[in-house]
mmCIF file of C-alpha atoms in Angstrom:
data_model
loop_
_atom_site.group_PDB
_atom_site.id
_atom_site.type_symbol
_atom_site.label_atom_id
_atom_site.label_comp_id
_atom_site.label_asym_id
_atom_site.label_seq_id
_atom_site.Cartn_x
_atom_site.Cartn_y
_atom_site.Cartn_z
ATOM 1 C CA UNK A 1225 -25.824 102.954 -23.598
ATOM 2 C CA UNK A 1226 -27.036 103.415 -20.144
ATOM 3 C CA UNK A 1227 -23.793 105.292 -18.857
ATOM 4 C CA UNK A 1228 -23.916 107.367 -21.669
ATOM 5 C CA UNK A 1229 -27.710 108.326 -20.902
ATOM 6 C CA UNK A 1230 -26.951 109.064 -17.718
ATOM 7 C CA UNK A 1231 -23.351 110.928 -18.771
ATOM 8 C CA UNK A 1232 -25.538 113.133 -21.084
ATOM 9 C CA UNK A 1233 -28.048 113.767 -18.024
ATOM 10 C CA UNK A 1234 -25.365 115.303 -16.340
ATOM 11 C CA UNK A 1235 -24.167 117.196 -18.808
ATOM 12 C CA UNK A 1236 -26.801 118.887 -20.107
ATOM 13 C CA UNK A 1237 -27.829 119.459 -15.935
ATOM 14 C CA UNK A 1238 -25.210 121.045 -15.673
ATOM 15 C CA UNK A 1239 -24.885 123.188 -18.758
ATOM 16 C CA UNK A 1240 -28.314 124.575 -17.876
ATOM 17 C CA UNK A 1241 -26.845 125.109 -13.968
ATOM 18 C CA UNK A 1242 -24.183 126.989 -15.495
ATOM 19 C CA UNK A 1243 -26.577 129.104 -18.132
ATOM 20 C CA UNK A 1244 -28.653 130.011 -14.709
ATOM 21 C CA UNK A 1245 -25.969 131.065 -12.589
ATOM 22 C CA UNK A 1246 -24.669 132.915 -16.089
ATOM 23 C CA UNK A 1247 -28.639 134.728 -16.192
ATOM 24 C CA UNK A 1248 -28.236 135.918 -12.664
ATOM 25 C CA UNK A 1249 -24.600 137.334 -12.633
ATOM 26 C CA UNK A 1250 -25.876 139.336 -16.030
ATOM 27 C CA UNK A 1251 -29.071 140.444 -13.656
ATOM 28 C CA UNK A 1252 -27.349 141.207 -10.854
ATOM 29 C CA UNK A 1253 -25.055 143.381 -12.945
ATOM 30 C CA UNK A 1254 -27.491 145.674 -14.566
ATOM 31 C CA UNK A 1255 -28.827 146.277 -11.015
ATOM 32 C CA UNK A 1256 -25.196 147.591 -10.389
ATOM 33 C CA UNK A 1257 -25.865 151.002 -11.452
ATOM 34 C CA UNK A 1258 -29.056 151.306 -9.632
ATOM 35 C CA UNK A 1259 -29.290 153.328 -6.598
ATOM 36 C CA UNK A 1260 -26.894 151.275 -3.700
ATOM 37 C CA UNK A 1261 -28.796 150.286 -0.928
ATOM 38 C CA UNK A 1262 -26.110 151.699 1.165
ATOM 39 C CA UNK A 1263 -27.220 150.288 4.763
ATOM 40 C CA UNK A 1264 -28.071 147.462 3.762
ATOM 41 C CA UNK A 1265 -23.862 147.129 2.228
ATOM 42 C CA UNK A 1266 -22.969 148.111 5.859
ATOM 43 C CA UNK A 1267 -24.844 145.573 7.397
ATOM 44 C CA UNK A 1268 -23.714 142.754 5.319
ATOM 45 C CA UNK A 1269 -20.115 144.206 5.455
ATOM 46 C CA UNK A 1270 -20.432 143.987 9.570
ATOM 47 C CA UNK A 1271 -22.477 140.493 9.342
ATOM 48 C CA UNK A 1272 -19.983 138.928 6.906
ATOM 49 C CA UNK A 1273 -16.872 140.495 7.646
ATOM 50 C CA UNK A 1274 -16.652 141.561 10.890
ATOM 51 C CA UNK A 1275 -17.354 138.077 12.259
ATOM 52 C CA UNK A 1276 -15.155 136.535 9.841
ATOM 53 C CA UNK A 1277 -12.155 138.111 11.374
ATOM 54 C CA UNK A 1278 -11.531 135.347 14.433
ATOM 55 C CA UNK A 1279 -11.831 132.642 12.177
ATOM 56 C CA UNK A 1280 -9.327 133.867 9.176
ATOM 57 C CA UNK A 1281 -6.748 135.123 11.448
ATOM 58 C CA UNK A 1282 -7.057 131.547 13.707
ATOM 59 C CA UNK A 1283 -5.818 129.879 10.043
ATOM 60 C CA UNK A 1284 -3.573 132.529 8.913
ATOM 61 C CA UNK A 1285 -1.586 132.824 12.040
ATOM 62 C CA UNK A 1286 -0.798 128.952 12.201
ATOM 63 C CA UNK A 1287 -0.377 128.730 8.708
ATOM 64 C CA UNK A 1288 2.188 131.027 8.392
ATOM 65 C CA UNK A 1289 3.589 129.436 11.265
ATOM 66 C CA UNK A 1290 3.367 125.865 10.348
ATOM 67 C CA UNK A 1291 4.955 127.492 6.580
ATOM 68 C CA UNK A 1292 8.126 128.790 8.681
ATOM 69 C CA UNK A 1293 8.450 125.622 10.728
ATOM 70 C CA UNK A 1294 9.061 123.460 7.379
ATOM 71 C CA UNK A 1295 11.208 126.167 5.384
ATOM 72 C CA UNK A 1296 13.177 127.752 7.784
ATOM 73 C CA UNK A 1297 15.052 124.677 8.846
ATOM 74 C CA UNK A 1298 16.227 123.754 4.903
ATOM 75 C CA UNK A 1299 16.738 127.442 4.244
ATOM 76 C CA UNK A 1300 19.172 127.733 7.275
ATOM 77 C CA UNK A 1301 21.155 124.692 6.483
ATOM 78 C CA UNK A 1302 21.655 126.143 2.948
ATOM 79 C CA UNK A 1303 22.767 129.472 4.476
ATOM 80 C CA UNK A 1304 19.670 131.156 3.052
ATOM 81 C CA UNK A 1305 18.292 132.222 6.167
ATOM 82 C CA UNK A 1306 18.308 135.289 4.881
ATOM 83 C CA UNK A 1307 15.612 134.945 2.463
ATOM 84 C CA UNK A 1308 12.910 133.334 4.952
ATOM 85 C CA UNK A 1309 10.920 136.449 5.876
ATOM 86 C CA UNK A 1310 10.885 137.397 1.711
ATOM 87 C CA UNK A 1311 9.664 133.683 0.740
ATOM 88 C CA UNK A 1312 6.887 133.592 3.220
ATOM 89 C CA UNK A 1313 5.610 137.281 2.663
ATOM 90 C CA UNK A 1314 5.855 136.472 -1.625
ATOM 91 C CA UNK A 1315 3.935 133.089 -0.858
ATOM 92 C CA UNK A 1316 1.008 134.678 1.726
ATOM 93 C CA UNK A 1317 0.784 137.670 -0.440
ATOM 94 C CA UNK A 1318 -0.052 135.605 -3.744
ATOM 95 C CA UNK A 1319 -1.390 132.615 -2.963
ATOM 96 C CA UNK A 1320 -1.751 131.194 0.845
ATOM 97 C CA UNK A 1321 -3.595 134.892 1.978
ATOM 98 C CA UNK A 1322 -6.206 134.895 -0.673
ATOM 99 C CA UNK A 1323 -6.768 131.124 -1.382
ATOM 100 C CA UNK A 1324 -6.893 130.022 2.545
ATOM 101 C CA UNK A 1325 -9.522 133.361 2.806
ATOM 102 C CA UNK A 1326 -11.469 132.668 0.067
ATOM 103 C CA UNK A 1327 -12.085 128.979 1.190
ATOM 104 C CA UNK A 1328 -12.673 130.366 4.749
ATOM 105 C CA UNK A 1329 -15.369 132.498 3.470
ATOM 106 C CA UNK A 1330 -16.491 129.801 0.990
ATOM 107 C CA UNK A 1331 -17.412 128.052 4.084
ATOM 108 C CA UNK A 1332 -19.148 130.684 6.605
ATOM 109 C CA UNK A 1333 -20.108 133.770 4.496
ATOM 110 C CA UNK A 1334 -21.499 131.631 1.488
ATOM 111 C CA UNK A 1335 -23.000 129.112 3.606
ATOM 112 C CA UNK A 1336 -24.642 132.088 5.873
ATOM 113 C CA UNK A 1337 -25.711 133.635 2.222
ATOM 114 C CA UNK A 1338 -27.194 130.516 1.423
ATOM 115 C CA UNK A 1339 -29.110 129.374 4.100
ATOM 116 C CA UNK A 1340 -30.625 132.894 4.938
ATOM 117 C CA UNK A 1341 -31.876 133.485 1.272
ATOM 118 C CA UNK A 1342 -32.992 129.580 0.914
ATOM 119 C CA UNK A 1343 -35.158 129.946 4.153
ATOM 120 C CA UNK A 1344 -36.132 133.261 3.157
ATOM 121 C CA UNK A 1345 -37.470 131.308 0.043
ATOM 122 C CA UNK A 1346 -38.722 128.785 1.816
ATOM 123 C CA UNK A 1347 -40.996 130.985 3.911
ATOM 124 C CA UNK A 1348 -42.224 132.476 0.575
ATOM 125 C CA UNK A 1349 -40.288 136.336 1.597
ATOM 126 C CA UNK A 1350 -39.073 136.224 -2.091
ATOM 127 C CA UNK A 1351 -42.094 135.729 -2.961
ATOM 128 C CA UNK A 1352 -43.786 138.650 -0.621
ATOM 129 C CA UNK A 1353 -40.954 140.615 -2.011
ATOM 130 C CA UNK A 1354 -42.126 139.973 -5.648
ATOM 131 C CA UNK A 1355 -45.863 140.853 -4.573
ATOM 132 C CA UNK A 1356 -44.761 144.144 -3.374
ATOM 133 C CA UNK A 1357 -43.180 145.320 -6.151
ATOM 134 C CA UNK A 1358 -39.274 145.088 -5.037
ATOM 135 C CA UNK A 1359 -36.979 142.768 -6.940
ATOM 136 C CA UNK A 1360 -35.070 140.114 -5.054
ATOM 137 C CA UNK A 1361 -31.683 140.595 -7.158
ATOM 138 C CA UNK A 1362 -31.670 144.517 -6.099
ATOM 139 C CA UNK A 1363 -32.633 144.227 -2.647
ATOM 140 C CA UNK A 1364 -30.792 140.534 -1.556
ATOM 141 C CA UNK A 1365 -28.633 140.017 -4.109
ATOM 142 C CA UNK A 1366 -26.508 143.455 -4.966
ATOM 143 C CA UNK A 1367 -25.722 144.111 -1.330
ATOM 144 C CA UNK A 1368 -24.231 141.003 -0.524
ATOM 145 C CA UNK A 1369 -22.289 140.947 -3.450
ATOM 146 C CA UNK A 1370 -20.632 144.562 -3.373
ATOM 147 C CA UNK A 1371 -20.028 143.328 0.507
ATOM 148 C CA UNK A 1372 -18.824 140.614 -0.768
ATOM 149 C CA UNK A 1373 -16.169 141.958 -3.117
ATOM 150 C CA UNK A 1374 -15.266 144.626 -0.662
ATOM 151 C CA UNK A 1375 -14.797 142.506 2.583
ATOM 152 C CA UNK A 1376 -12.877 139.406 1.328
ATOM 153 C CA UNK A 1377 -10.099 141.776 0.281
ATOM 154 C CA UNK A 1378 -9.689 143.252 3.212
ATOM 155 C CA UNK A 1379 -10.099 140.289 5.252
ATOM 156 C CA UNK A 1380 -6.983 139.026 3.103
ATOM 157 C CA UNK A 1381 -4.954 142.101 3.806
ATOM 158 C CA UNK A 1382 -5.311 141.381 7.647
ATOM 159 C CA UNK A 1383 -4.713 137.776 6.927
ATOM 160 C CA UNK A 1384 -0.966 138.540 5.017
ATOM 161 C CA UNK A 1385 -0.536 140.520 7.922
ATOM 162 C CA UNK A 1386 -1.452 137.750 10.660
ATOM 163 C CA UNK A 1387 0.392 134.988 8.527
ATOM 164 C CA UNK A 1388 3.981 137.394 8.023
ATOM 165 C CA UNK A 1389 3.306 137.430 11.537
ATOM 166 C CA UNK A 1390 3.004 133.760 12.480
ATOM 167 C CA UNK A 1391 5.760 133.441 10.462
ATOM 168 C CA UNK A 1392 7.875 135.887 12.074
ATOM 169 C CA UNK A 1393 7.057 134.409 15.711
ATOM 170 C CA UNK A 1394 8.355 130.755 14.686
ATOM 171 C CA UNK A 1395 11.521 131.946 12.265
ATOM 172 C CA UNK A 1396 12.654 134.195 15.136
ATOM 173 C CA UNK A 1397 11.875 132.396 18.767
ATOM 174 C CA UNK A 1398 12.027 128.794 17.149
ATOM 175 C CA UNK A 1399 14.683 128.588 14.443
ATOM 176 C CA UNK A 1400 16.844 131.699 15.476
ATOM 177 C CA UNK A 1401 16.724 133.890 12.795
ATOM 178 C CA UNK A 1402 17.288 137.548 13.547
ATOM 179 C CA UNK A 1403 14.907 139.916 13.848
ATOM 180 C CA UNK A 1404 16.463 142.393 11.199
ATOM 181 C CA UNK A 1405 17.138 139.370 9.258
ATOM 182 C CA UNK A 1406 13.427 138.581 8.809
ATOM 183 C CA UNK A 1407 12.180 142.053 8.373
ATOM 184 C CA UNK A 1408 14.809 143.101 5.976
ATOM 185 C CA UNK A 1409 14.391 139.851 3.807
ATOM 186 C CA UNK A 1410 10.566 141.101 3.332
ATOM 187 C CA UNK A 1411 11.694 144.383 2.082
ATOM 188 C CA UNK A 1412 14.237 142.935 0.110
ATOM 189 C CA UNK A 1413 12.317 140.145 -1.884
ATOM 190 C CA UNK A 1414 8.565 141.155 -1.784
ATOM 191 C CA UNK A 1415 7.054 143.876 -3.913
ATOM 192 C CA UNK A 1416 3.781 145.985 -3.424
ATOM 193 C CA UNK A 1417 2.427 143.795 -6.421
ATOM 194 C CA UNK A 1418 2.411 140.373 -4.171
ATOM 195 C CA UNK A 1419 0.106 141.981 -1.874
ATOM 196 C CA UNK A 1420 -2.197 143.929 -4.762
ATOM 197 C CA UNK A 1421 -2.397 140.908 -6.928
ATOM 198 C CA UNK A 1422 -3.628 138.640 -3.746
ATOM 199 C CA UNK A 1423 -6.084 141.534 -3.494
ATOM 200 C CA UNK A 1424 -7.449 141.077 -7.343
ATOM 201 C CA UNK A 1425 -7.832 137.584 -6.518
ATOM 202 C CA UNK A 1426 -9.599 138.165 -3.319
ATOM 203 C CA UNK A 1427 -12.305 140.456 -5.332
ATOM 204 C CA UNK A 1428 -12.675 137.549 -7.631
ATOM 205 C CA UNK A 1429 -13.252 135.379 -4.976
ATOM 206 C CA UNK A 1430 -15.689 137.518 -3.092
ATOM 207 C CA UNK A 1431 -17.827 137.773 -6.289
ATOM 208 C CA UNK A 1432 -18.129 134.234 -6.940
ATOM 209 C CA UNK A 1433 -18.467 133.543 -3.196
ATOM 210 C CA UNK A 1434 -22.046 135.971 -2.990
ATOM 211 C CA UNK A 1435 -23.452 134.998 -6.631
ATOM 212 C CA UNK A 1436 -23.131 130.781 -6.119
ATOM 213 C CA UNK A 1437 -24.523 131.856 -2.294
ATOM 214 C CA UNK A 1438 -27.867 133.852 -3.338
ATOM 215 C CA UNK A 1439 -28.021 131.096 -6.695
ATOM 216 C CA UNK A 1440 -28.134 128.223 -4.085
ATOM 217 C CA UNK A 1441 -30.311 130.064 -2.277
ATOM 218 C CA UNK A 1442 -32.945 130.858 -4.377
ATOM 219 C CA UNK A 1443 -32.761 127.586 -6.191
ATOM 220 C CA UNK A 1444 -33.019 125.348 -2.857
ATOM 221 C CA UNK A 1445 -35.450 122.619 -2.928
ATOM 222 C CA UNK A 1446 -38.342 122.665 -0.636
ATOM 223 C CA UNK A 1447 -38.130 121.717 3.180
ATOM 224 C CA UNK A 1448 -35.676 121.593 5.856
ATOM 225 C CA UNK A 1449 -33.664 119.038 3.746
ATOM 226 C CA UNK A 1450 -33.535 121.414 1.042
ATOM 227 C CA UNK A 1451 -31.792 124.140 3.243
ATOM 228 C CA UNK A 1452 -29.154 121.835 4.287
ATOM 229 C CA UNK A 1453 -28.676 120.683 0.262
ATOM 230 C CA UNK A 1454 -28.250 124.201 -0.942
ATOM 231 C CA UNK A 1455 -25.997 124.723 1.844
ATOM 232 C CA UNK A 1456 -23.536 121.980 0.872
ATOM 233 C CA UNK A 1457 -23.935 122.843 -2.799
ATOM 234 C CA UNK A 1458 -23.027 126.282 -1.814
ATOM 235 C CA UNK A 1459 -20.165 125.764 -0.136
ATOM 236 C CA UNK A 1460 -18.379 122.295 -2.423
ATOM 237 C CA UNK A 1461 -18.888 124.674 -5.944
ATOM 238 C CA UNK A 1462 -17.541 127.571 -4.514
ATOM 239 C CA UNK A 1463 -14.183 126.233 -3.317
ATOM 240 C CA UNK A 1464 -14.044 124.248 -6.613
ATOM 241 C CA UNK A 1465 -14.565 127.426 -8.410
ATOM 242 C CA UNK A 1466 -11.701 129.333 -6.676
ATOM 243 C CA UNK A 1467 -9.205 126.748 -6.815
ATOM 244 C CA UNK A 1468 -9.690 126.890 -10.589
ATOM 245 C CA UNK A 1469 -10.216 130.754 -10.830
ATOM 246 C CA UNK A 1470 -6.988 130.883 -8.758
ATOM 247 C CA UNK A 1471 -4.994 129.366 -11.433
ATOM 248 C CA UNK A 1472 -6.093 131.156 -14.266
ATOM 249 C CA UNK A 1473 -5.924 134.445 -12.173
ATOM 250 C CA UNK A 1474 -2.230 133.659 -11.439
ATOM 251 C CA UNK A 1475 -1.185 132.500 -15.427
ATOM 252 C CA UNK A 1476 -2.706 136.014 -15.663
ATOM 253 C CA UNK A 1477 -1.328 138.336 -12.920
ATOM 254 C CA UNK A 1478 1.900 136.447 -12.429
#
């Protein structure tokens, strides 16, 4: 009886998580077609973008590298060397480019969403914001979101492109496949869709990436410790959540 009491505690904890989270997405939705606060997009593009670039290209370069260095080998001995370029460019384009970026973001952008709102709420700014008559879900919320679902995209374009890349580097200096041999393989194999579809999943993931960020944030406990919690929340429930959204969005796309 005891582990079911506590089973049913954690249930119904996180069923009324989940209804929360559910109560702010429909919140920050209607404040969608309110007036954009346009600078404040910009500067969350620049802050959450921008200086996510080093950091996403650092783990697409070397994955596609490291995804060359086991394929090419097996594909060569088969005499299918002529399909390496179109196998890595299909699997960055759908899965590795959006996935890798959407857990790289998971763990700057939502834990920089997270600990700035969190503080701000520790602080009592929300609450200053509140007195003066300016709701938190327009004015902290919206922006980062539309940022968000603008920036992760593009970050995964450049990422295909770095990854195709790293790939390229290792199949051609390491393993000896031709030049023309790559590049023709990608035109060959891949279709505009394998890029576009990574892109639908990389708005997904930009969505859920700002909305579990700003719900951590403004649900943090009190203190320091609190900051640090809503951090780690932050950052563990978003990559669960786009591991799972990834599947459905493939059964879907795909």
């Amino acid at each position: 009886m005891r582990f079911l009491e506590v089973l049913g505690a954690w249930v119904i904890a996180r069923l009324a998580e989940f209804g929360t989270i559910v109560l702010l997405y429909r919140d920050t939705m209607q404040e969608l077609f309110t007036r954009p606060r346009i600078r404040h997009i910009l500067a969350q593009m620049s802050h959450l973008g921008v200086d996510s670039l080093l950091i996403v290209s650092l783990t697409l370069l070397f994955t596609g590298a490291v995804f060359a260095l086991q394929t090419a080998d097996i594909l060569i001995r088969f005499g299918a060397q002529s399909t390496v370029g179109g196998i890595i460019s299909i699997a960055i384009g759908r899965e590795l480019g959006p996935v890798l970026v959407g857990v790289v973001c998971a763990g700057r952008v939502g834990a920089a969403i997270t600990a700035e709102i969190s503080t701000m709420k520790v602080t009592e700014q929300i609450d200053a914001l509140r007195v003066m008559a300016v709701n938190p879900v327009n004015y902290l919320i919206v922006p980062r979101m539309l940022a968000c679902m603008m920036v992760v995209p593009l970050l995964t374009v450049f990422g295909d492109v770095i990854g195709v890349l790293g790939g390229y580097l290792v199949a051609v200096y390491y393993s000896g496949i031709s030049s023309f041999s790559y590049i023709n393989s990608i035109h060959t194999f891949a279709v505009v869709f394998d890029l576009t579809g990574g892109m639908i999943k990389a708005i997904f993931f930009g969505n859920v990436i700002a909305v579990l960020g700003c719900y951590y944030g403004l649900h943090c406990p009190a203190g320091a410790e609190g900051v640090g919690k809503a951090t780690t929340r932050t950052v563990v429930t978003s990559i669960i959540v786009i591991f799972i959204l990834n599947a459905a969005l493939t059964f879907i796309l795909y």
